[in-house]
Structure formats: C-alpha cells, structure tokens
mmCIF file of C-alpha atoms in Angstrom:
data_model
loop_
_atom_site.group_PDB
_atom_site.id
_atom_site.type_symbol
_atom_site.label_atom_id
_atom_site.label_comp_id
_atom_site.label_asym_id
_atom_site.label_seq_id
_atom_site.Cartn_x
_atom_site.Cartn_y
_atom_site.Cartn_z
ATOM 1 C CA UNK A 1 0.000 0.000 0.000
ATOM 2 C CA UNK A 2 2.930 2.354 0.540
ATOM 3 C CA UNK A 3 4.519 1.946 -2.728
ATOM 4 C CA UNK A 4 0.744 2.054 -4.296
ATOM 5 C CA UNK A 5 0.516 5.492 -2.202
ATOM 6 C CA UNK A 6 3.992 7.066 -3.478
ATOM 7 C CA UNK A 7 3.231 5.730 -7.198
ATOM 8 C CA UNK A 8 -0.185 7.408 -7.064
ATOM 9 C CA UNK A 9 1.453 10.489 -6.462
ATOM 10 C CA UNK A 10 4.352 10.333 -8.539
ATOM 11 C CA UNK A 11 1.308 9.589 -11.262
ATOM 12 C CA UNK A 12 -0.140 13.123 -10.539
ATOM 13 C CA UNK A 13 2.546 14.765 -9.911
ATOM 14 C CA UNK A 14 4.417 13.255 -13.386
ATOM 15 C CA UNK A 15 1.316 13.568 -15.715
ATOM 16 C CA UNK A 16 2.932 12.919 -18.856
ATOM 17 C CA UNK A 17 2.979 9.126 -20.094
ATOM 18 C CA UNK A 18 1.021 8.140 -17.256
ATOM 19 C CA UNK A 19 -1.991 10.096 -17.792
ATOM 20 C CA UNK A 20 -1.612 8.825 -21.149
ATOM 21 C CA UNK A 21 -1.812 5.631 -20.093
ATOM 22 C CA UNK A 22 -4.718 6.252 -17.385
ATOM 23 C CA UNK A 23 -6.466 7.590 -20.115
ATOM 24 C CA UNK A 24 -5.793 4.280 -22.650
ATOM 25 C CA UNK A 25 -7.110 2.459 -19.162
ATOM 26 C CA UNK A 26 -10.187 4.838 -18.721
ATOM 27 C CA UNK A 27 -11.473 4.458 -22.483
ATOM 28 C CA UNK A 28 -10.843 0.821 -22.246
ATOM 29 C CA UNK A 29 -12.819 0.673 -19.031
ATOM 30 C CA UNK A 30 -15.358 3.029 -20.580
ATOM 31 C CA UNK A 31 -16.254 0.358 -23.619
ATOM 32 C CA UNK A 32 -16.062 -2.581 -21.396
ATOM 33 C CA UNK A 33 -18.811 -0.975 -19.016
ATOM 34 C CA UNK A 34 -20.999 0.093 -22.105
ATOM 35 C CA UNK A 35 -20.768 -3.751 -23.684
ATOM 36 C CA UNK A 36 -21.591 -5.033 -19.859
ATOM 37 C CA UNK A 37 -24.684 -3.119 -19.852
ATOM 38 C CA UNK A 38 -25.903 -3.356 -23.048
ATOM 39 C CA UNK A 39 -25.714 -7.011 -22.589
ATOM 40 C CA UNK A 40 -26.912 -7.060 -19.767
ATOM 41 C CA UNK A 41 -29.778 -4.843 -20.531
ATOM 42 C CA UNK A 42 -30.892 -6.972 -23.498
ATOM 43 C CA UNK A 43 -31.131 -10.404 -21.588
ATOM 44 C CA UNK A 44 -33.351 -8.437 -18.834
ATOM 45 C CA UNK A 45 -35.744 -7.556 -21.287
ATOM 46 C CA UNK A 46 -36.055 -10.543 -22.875
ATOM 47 C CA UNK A 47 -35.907 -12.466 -19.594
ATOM 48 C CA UNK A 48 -38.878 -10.099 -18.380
ATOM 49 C CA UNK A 49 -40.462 -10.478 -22.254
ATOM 50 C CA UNK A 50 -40.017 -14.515 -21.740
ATOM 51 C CA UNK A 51 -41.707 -14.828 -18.250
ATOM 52 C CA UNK A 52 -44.869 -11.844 -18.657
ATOM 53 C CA UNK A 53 -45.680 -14.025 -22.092
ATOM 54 C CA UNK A 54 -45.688 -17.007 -19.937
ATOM 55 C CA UNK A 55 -47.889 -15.729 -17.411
ATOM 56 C CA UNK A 56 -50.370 -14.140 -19.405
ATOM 57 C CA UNK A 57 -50.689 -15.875 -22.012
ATOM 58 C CA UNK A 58 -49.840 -19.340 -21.160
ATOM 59 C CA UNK A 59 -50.997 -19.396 -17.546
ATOM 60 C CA UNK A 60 -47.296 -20.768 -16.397
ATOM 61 C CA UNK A 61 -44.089 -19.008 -14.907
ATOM 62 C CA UNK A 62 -40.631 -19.332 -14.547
ATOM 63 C CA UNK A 63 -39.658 -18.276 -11.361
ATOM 64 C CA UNK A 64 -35.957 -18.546 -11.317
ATOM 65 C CA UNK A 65 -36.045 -16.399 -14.765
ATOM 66 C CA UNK A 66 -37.899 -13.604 -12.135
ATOM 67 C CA UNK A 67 -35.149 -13.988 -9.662
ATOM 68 C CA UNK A 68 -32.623 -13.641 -12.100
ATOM 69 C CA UNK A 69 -34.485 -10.775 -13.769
ATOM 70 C CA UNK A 70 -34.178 -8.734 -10.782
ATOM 71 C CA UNK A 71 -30.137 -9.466 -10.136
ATOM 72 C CA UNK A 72 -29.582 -8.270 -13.685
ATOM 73 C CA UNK A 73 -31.267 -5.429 -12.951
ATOM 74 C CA UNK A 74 -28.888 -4.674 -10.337
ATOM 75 C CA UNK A 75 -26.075 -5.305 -11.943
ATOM 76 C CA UNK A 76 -27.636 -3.155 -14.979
ATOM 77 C CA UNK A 77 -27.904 -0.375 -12.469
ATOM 78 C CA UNK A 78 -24.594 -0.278 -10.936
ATOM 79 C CA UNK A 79 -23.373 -0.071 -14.574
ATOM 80 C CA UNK A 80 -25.351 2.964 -15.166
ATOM 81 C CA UNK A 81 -23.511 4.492 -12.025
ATOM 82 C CA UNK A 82 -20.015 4.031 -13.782
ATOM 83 C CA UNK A 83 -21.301 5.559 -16.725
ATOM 84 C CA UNK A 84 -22.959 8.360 -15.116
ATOM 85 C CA UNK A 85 -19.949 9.414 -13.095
ATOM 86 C CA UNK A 86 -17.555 9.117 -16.596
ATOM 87 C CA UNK A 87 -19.971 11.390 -18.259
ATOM 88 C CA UNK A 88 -20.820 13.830 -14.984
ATOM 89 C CA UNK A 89 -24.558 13.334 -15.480
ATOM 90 C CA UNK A 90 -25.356 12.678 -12.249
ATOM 91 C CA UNK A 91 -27.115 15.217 -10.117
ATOM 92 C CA UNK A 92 -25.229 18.460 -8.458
ATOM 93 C CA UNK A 93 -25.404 21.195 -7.480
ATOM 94 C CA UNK A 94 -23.478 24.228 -8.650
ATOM 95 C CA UNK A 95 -24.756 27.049 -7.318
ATOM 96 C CA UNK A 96 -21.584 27.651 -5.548
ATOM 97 C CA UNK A 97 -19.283 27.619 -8.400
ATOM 98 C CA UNK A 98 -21.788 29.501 -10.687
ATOM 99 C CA UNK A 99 -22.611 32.218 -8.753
ATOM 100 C CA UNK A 100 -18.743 32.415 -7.431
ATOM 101 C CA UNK A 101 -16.333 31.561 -10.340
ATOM 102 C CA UNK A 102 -13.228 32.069 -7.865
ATOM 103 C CA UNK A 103 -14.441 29.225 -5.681
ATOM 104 C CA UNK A 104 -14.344 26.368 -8.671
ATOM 105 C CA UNK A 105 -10.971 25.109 -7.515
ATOM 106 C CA UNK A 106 -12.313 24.438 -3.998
ATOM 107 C CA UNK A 107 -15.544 23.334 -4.653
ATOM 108 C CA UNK A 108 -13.992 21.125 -7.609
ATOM 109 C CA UNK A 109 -11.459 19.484 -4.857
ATOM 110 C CA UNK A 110 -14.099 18.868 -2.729
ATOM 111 C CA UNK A 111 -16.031 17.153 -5.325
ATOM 112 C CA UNK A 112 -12.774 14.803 -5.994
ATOM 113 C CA UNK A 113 -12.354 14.480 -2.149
ATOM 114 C CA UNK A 114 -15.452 13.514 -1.123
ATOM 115 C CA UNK A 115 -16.251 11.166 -4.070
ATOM 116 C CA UNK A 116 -12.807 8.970 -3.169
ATOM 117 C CA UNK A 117 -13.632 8.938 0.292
ATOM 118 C CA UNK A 118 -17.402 7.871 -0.469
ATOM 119 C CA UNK A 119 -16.703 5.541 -3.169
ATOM 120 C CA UNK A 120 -13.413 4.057 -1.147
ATOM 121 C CA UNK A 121 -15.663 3.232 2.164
ATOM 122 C CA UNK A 122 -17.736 1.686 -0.468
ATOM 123 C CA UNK A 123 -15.468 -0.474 -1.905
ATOM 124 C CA UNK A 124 -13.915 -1.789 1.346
ATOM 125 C CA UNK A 125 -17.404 -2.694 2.725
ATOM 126 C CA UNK A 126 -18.684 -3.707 -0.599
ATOM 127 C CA UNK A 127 -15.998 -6.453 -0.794
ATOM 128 C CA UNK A 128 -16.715 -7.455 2.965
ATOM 129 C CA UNK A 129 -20.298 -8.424 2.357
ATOM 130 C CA UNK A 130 -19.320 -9.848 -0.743
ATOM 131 C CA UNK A 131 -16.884 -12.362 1.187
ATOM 132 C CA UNK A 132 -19.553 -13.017 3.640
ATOM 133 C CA UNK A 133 -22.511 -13.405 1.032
ATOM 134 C CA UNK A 134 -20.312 -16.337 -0.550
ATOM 135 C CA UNK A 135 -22.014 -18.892 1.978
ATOM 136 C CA UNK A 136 -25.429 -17.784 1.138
ATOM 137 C CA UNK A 137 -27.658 -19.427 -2.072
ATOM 138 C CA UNK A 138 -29.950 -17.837 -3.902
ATOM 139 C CA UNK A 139 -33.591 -19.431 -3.336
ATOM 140 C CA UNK A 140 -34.349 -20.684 -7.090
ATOM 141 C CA UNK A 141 -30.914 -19.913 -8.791
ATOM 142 C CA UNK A 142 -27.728 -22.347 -8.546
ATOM 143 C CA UNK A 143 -25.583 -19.780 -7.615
ATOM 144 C CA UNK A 144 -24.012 -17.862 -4.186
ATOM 145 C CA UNK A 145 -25.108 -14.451 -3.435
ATOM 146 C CA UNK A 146 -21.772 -13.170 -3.604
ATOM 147 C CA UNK A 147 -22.072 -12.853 -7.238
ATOM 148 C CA UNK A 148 -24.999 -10.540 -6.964
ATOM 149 C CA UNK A 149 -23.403 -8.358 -3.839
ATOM 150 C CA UNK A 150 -20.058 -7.807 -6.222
ATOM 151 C CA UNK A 151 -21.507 -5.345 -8.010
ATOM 152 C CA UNK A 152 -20.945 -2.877 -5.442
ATOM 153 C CA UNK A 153 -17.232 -3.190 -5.045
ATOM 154 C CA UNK A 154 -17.039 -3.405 -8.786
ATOM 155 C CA UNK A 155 -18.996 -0.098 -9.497
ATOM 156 C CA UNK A 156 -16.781 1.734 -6.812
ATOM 157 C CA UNK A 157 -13.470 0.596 -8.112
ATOM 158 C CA UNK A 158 -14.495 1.114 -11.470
ATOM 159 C CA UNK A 159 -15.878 4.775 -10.581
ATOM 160 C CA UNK A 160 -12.382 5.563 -8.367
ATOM 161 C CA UNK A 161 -10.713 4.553 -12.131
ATOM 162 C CA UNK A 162 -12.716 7.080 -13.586
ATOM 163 C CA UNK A 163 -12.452 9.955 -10.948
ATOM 164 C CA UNK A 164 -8.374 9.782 -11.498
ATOM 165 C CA UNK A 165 -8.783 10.157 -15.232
ATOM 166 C CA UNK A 166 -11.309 12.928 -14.481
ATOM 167 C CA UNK A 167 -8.717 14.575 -11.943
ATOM 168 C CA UNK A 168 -5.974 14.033 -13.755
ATOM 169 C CA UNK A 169 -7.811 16.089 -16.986
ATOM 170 C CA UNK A 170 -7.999 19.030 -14.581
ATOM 171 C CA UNK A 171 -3.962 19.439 -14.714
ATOM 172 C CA UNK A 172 -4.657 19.695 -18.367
ATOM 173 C CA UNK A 173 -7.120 22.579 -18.030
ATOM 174 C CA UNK A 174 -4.865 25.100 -16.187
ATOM 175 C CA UNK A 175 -3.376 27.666 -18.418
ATOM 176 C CA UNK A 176 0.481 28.481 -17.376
ATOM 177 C CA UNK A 177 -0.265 32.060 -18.562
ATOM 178 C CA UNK A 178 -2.237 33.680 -15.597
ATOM 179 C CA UNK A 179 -0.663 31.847 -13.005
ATOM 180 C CA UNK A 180 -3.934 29.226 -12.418
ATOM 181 C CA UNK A 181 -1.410 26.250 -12.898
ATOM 182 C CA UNK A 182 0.388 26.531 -9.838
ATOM 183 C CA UNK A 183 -2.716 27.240 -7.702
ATOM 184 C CA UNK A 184 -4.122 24.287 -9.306
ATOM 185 C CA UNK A 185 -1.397 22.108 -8.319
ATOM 186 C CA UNK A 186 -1.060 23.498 -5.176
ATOM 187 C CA UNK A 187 -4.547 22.396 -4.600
ATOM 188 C CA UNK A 188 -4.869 19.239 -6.420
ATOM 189 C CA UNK A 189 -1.151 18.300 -4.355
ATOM 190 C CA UNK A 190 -2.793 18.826 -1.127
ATOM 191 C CA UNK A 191 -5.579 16.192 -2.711
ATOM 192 C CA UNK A 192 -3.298 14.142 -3.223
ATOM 193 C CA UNK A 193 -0.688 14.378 -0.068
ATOM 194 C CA UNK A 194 -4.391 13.766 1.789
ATOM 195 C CA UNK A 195 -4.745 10.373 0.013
ATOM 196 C CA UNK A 196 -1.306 8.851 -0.514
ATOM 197 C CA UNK A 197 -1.258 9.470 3.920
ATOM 198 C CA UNK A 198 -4.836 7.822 3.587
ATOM 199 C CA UNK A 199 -3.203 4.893 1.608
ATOM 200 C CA UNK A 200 -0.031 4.623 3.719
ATOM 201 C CA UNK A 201 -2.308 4.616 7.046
ATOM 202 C CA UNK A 202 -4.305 1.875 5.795
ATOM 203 C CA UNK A 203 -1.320 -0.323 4.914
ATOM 204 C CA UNK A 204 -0.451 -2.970 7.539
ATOM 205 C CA UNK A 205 2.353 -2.362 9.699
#
C-alpha cells in the first residue's frame, strides 16, 4: 500500500505518459462498461419479455427467470452508475461555483475528495459483504449471493478509475499564462498528499 501510495502520487505529480496511459485504461474501461450493460440490458428484457408471455398468455411461470431478472437489474444499475460518473450526469449542485467563479478550484477538490472517500468506504465494505454473502444461495438460482453483492465493489473501483482520469484532466485545463497552474497544483497536491497518507495509514504495519 505504501509503494501504491507514493506511485499514485508520482502519477499526478508526473502527468505525462502516465496520464496517457490512465487515459488508454479509462477508455478501455469506458467500452467494457458500455458492452456489460448493453448485454446485460438486453437479456433483462427478454428475460422479463419470456416470463410476462408465460404468465399471461400461457398461464405458467418461470420463477428462477424472475429472480434472475431482478439481479440483472442490479447489476444493470450499478453499470449505469459508472457511466454516469464518466460522463458527470449525475445530479449536483453548482450554485456555488456559478454564482462564485473564484471558488471552482475548492468546490472542484471537494467534489474529488469527497467522491474517493465515499466511493473508497464503499469499496472496502462492498468487498466485505461480498466475502460473507459467498455462503449464502440464492432461493431458485444455482448460484451464491456473492455474485450478486459484487456489483458494489465493482462499481466503486471502477468509478475511483474514472475519478483519477477525471482529476488528472484538470492538470490539463490550467493555463500556465495567468498563473492558475500553480494554484491548481497546489490544490490538487494537497488532494493528493491527503490520500497517498490515507493509503499509507491503511497499509499494515
């Protein structure tokens, strides 16, 4: 964890190939989520297609194609999270930054900040229930509930993937000329001194 804490901020710090190459990472990530959930979205509907026909029109069921309807939606929604943080189409407010232009560095680091600490709590308890789930069955399906429960941990790693090509873009924005790209690093190193200590903390002794 501490070299994965002093190689995260060599990475930000160094931007050059290695954004390059969190960026080849990121798009690859990007088309492997879309391809997930189109999949995934295309056997729910004809999962859901295959079992209302049955039911209404052939008085029958198939209740392990319901069960397995609603774990692909899951799935199908924790996609849509990845893809909704790598597009920023989730919902914000920006009141803040709109009505005070000077306070978009802050409110931007704050942003990153709080989305690594939310989605890195998430992860770490995401993959605990997933390790305890692994002894539980699912009622109709031949499978152990771990599978369904490691969506979470996937959609938070996934989305901490995407956040560092996001903040890494932000080094690209600054323009040398008025004097924003030292503020911004100044701000964005303080980010990042916060989470290589987080990191370094969280290593075992």
């Amino acid at each position: 964890m501490q070299k994965a804490a002093l190689s995260a901020f060599t990475l930000i710090k160094a931007p050059g190939k290695e954004a390059l190459m969190i960026d080849k990472i990121d798009h690859i990530l990007n088309t492997v989520i879309k391809f997930i959930t189109f999949i995934l979205l295309v056997i729910l509907t004809l999962l859901v297609f295959y079992t209302v026909v049955l039911r209404y029109i052939f008085n029958s069921g198939f209740p392990a194609g319901e069960e397995l309807s609603r774990y692909l939606f899951v799935w199908s929604a924790f996609m849509g999270i990845i893809l909704g943080v790598k597009a920023k189409s989730h919902m914000c407010l920006t009141f803040l930054s709109d009505k005070f232009p000077k306070l978009r560095p802050l409110t931007t680091t704050l942003y990153y900040l709080c989305s690594y600490v939310f989605f890195g709590i998430v992860s770490v308890y995401g993959i605990r229930f997933t390790v305890q789930a692994s002894t539980a069955r699912s009622t109709l399906l031949p499978i152990t509930m771990n599978y369904v429960y490691a969506a979470v941990p996937f959609c938070s790693i996934a989305c901490i993937i995407v956040l560092t090509g996001q903040l890494i873009h932000e080094f690209d924005r600054s323009d040398p000329s008025d004097g924003k790209e030292a503020r911004t690093w100044q701000l964005y190193g303080f980010f990042w001194h916060f989470f290589s200590f987080s990191c370094y903390s969280a290593s075992p002794s």
